Amino acid sequence: MQEKINYLLKESYPEGAPSDREFCRIVERRGGALSHSYFGKLRKGQLTEVRDETLQALGLGFDCDWRFFKPESEVEAEVFAGLRFLVDKRAGGISGIAGRGIAEGGLSPDLLNFALDLVEKARQEAQERPAEPQA
């Protein structure tokens, strides 16, 4: 996290990085909330695990996708779950799923994998059932 923040501070503000307070004011102006002391701890590497809300605030401050700040393994899990969903959908295994109540970022990888596991289980059960006699 520290490396990503310091990299973006350097690249986003070539004329000089803002202070922690100034950065948090930028986040605020863009609709987020982040305290300067918390940001300072992130920038210095004193905090490494944060909630998604904090990552979203960082994304607002740097004007980038907040997922940039997620650990690589979490992003990989999201991509894998999304690809698995697309493969099943294109193969005809999934159709007619409504997206009511889904957050801006879509389904979480855990929820998406759970849904795909249910679809797979239903598919297997349907294949194992004996065919009903035709009348």
PDB file of C-alpha atoms in Angstrom:
ATOM      1  CA  MET A   1       0.000   0.000   0.000  1.00  0.00           C
ATOM      2  CA  GLN A   2       2.768   2.412   0.949  1.00  0.00           C
ATOM      3  CA  GLU A   3       4.576   1.880  -2.373  1.00  0.00           C
ATOM      4  CA  LYS A   4       1.404   2.435  -4.380  1.00  0.00           C
ATOM      5  CA  ILE A   5       0.528   5.635  -2.518  1.00  0.00           C
ATOM      6  CA  ASN A   6       4.024   7.088  -2.805  1.00  0.00           C
ATOM      7  CA  TYR A   7       4.226   6.117  -6.471  1.00  0.00           C
ATOM      8  CA  LEU A   8       0.948   7.920  -7.209  1.00  0.00           C
ATOM      9  CA  LEU A   9       1.956  10.951  -5.163  1.00  0.00           C
ATOM     10  CA  LYS A  10       5.121  11.228  -7.232  1.00  0.00           C
ATOM     11  CA  GLU A  11       3.424  10.596 -10.593  1.00  0.00           C
ATOM     12  CA  SER A  12       0.219  12.554  -9.976  1.00  0.00           C
ATOM     13  CA  TYR A  13       1.918  15.615  -8.534  1.00  0.00           C
ATOM     14  CA  PRO A  14       5.226  16.106 -10.393  1.00  0.00           C
ATOM     15  CA  GLU A  15       5.467  19.684  -9.097  1.00  0.00           C
ATOM     16  CA  GLY A  16       5.384  18.380  -5.526  1.00  0.00           C
ATOM     17  CA  ALA A  17       3.090  16.127  -3.532  1.00  0.00           C
ATOM     18  CA  PRO A  18       0.419  17.760  -1.392  1.00  0.00           C
ATOM     19  CA  SER A  19       0.606  17.518   2.389  1.00  0.00           C
ATOM     20  CA  ASP A  20      -1.497  14.848   4.058  1.00  0.00           C
ATOM     21  CA  ARG A  21      -4.076  17.508   4.998  1.00  0.00           C
ATOM     22  CA  GLU A  22      -4.178  18.903   1.444  1.00  0.00           C
ATOM     23  CA  PHE A  23      -4.609  15.417  -0.011  1.00  0.00           C
ATOM     24  CA  CYS A  24      -7.520  14.705   2.339  1.00  0.00           C
ATOM     25  CA  ARG A  25      -9.130  18.005   1.302  1.00  0.00           C
ATOM     26  CA  ILE A  26      -8.898  16.822  -2.314  1.00  0.00           C
ATOM     27  CA  VAL A  27     -10.608  13.565  -1.313  1.00  0.00           C
ATOM     28  CA  GLU A  28     -13.317  15.568   0.484  1.00  0.00           C
ATOM     29  CA  ARG A  29     -13.930  17.861  -2.501  1.00  0.00           C
ATOM     30  CA  ARG A  30     -14.441  14.768  -4.639  1.00  0.00           C
ATOM     31  CA  GLY A  31     -17.018  13.300  -2.262  1.00  0.00           C
ATOM     32  CA  GLY A  32     -14.931  11.063  -0.025  1.00  0.00           C
ATOM     33  CA  ALA A  33     -13.700  11.110   3.535  1.00  0.00           C
ATOM     34  CA  LEU A  34     -10.204  10.402   4.825  1.00  0.00           C
ATOM     35  CA  SER A  35      -8.398  11.797   7.852  1.00  0.00           C
ATOM     36  CA  HIS A  36      -4.953  13.275   7.372  1.00  0.00           C
ATOM     37  CA  SER A  37      -3.491  11.247  10.257  1.00  0.00           C
ATOM     38  CA  TYR A  38      -4.843   8.004   8.800  1.00  0.00           C
ATOM     39  CA  PHE A  39      -3.535   8.902   5.349  1.00  0.00           C
ATOM     40  CA  GLY A  40      -0.144   9.734   6.850  1.00  0.00           C
ATOM     41  CA  LYS A  41       0.015   6.289   8.452  1.00  0.00           C
ATOM     42  CA  LEU A  42      -0.841   4.663   5.126  1.00  0.00           C
ATOM     43  CA  ARG A  43       1.767   6.752   3.309  1.00  0.00           C
ATOM     44  CA  LYS A  44       4.429   5.814   5.851  1.00  0.00           C
ATOM     45  CA  GLY A  45       3.526   2.097   5.780  1.00  0.00           C
ATOM     46  CA  GLN A  46       2.307   2.063   9.379  1.00  0.00           C
ATOM     47  CA  LEU A  47      -1.063   0.653   8.264  1.00  0.00           C
ATOM     48  CA  THR A  48      -1.355  -2.016   5.630  1.00  0.00           C
ATOM     49  CA  GLU A  49      -4.859  -3.493   5.863  1.00  0.00           C
ATOM     50  CA  VAL A  50      -7.787  -1.170   5.254  1.00  0.00           C
ATOM     51  CA  ARG A  51     -11.469  -1.345   4.408  1.00  0.00           C
ATOM     52  CA  ASP A  52     -12.792  -0.873   0.897  1.00  0.00           C
ATOM     53  CA  GLU A  53     -14.216   2.537   1.898  1.00  0.00           C
ATOM     54  CA  THR A  54     -10.681   3.779   2.556  1.00  0.00           C
ATOM     55  CA  LEU A  55      -9.475   2.375  -0.755  1.00  0.00           C
ATOM     56  CA  GLN A  56     -12.352   4.165  -2.481  1.00  0.00           C
ATOM     57  CA  ALA A  57     -11.343   7.435  -0.804  1.00  0.00           C
ATOM     58  CA  LEU A  58      -7.770   6.940  -2.031  1.00  0.00           C
ATOM     59  CA  GLY A  59      -9.113   6.322  -5.524  1.00  0.00           C
ATOM     60  CA  LEU A  60     -11.016   9.612  -5.363  1.00  0.00           C
ATOM     61  CA  GLY A  61      -7.928  11.466  -4.182  1.00  0.00           C
ATOM     62  CA  PHE A  62      -5.753  10.094  -6.953  1.00  0.00           C
ATOM     63  CA  ASP A  63      -8.548  10.031  -9.539  1.00  0.00           C
ATOM     64  CA  CYS A  64      -7.982   6.351 -10.239  1.00  0.00           C
ATOM     65  CA  ASP A  65      -9.842   3.075  -9.823  1.00  0.00           C
ATOM     66  CA  TRP A  66      -9.827   2.213  -6.122  1.00  0.00           C
ATOM     67  CA  ARG A  67      -9.117  -1.450  -6.888  1.00  0.00           C
ATOM     68  CA  PHE A  68      -5.553  -0.387  -7.716  1.00  0.00           C
ATOM     69  CA  PHE A  69      -4.937  -0.348  -3.964  1.00  0.00           C
ATOM     70  CA  LYS A  70      -6.276  -3.846  -3.300  1.00  0.00           C
ATOM     71  CA  PRO A  71      -3.790  -6.653  -2.726  1.00  0.00           C
ATOM     72  CA  GLU A  72      -2.972  -8.513  -5.922  1.00  0.00           C
ATOM     73  CA  SER A  73      -4.532 -11.752  -4.650  1.00  0.00           C
ATOM     74  CA  GLU A  74      -7.928 -10.086  -4.129  1.00  0.00           C
ATOM     75  CA  VAL A  75      -7.897  -8.577  -7.598  1.00  0.00           C
ATOM     76  CA  GLU A  76      -6.900 -11.945  -9.058  1.00  0.00           C
ATOM     77  CA  ALA A  77      -9.836 -13.601  -7.242  1.00  0.00           C
ATOM     78  CA  GLU A  78     -12.243 -11.019  -8.685  1.00  0.00           C
ATOM     79  CA  VAL A  79     -10.888 -11.468 -12.208  1.00  0.00           C
ATOM     80  CA  PHE A  80     -10.970 -15.273 -11.928  1.00  0.00           C
ATOM     81  CA  ALA A  81     -14.559 -15.276 -10.643  1.00  0.00           C
ATOM     82  CA  GLY A  82     -15.611 -12.888 -13.401  1.00  0.00           C
ATOM     83  CA  LEU A  83     -13.959 -14.993 -16.099  1.00  0.00           C
ATOM     84  CA  ARG A  84     -15.535 -18.162 -14.703  1.00  0.00           C
ATOM     85  CA  PHE A  85     -18.928 -16.443 -14.844  1.00  0.00           C
ATOM     86  CA  LEU A  86     -18.383 -15.351 -18.470  1.00  0.00           C
ATOM     87  CA  VAL A  87     -17.307 -18.838 -19.527  1.00  0.00           C
ATOM     88  CA  ASP A  88     -20.423 -20.397 -17.956  1.00  0.00           C
ATOM     89  CA  LYS A  89     -22.644 -17.695 -19.450  1.00  0.00           C
ATOM     90  CA  ARG A  90     -21.215 -18.112 -22.943  1.00  0.00           C
ATOM     91  CA  ALA A  91     -21.493 -21.891 -22.675  1.00  0.00           C
ATOM     92  CA  GLY A  92     -25.202 -21.471 -21.979  1.00  0.00           C
ATOM     93  CA  GLY A  93     -25.002 -22.583 -18.363  1.00  0.00           C
ATOM     94  CA  ILE A  94     -26.230 -19.268 -16.994  1.00  0.00           C
ATOM     95  CA  SER A  95     -29.073 -17.159 -18.266  1.00  0.00           C
ATOM     96  CA  GLY A  96     -31.665 -14.819 -16.905  1.00  0.00           C
ATOM     97  CA  ILE A  97     -29.812 -13.623 -13.809  1.00  0.00           C
ATOM     98  CA  ALA A  98     -31.172 -10.334 -12.498  1.00  0.00           C
ATOM     99  CA  GLY A  99     -28.789  -7.780 -11.074  1.00  0.00           C
ATOM    100  CA  ARG A 100     -31.095  -6.274  -8.454  1.00  0.00           C
ATOM    101  CA  GLY A 101     -29.316  -4.979  -5.394  1.00  0.00           C
ATOM    102  CA  ILE A 102     -25.825  -5.474  -6.758  1.00  0.00           C
ATOM    103  CA  ALA A 103     -23.312  -2.913  -5.573  1.00  0.00           C
ATOM    104  CA  GLU A 104     -21.483  -0.590  -7.960  1.00  0.00           C
ATOM    105  CA  GLY A 105     -18.531  -2.977  -8.187  1.00  0.00           C
ATOM    106  CA  GLY A 106     -20.777  -5.950  -9.002  1.00  0.00           C
ATOM    107  CA  LEU A 107     -20.909  -9.162  -7.054  1.00  0.00           C
ATOM    108  CA  SER A 108     -18.068  -9.911  -4.690  1.00  0.00           C
ATOM    109  CA  PRO A 109     -15.819 -12.809  -5.764  1.00  0.00           C
ATOM    110  CA  ASP A 110     -17.153 -14.912  -2.875  1.00  0.00           C
ATOM    111  CA  LEU A 111     -20.780 -14.287  -3.814  1.00  0.00           C
ATOM    112  CA  LEU A 112     -20.094 -14.848  -7.502  1.00  0.00           C
ATOM    113  CA  ASN A 113     -18.296 -18.130  -6.770  1.00  0.00           C
ATOM    114  CA  PHE A 114     -21.149 -19.186  -4.476  1.00  0.00           C
ATOM    115  CA  ALA A 115     -23.684 -18.498  -7.243  1.00  0.00           C
ATOM    116  CA  LEU A 116     -21.590 -20.372  -9.797  1.00  0.00           C
ATOM    117  CA  ASP A 117     -21.250 -23.334  -7.410  1.00  0.00           C
ATOM    118  CA  LEU A 118     -25.053 -23.422  -7.005  1.00  0.00           C
ATOM    119  CA  VAL A 119     -25.490 -23.379 -10.781  1.00  0.00           C
ATOM    120  CA  GLU A 120     -22.969 -26.224 -11.138  1.00  0.00           C
ATOM    121  CA  LYS A 121     -24.664 -28.265  -8.389  1.00  0.00           C
ATOM    122  CA  ALA A 122     -28.079 -27.821 -10.025  1.00  0.00           C
ATOM    123  CA  ARG A 123     -26.579 -28.820 -13.382  1.00  0.00           C
ATOM    124  CA  GLN A 124     -25.101 -32.022 -11.879  1.00  0.00           C
ATOM    125  CA  GLU A 125     -28.338 -32.904 -10.090  1.00  0.00           C
ATOM    126  CA  ALA A 126     -30.285 -32.471 -13.323  1.00  0.00           C
ATOM    127  CA  GLN A 127     -27.901 -34.825 -15.131  1.00  0.00           C
ATOM    128  CA  GLU A 128     -28.128 -37.462 -12.370  1.00  0.00           C
ATOM    129  CA  ARG A 129     -31.949 -37.579 -12.309  1.00  0.00           C
ATOM    130  CA  PRO A 130     -33.463 -40.412 -14.342  1.00  0.00           C
ATOM    131  CA  ALA A 131     -35.366 -39.256 -17.352  1.00  0.00           C
ATOM    132  CA  GLU A 132     -39.139 -39.165 -16.841  1.00  0.00           C
ATOM    133  CA  PRO A 133     -41.072 -41.485 -19.126  1.00  0.00           C
ATOM    134  CA  GLN A 134     -42.767 -39.746 -22.016  1.00  0.00           C
ATOM    135  CA  ALA A 135     -46.585 -40.113 -22.044  1.00  0.00           C
TER     136      ALA A 135
END
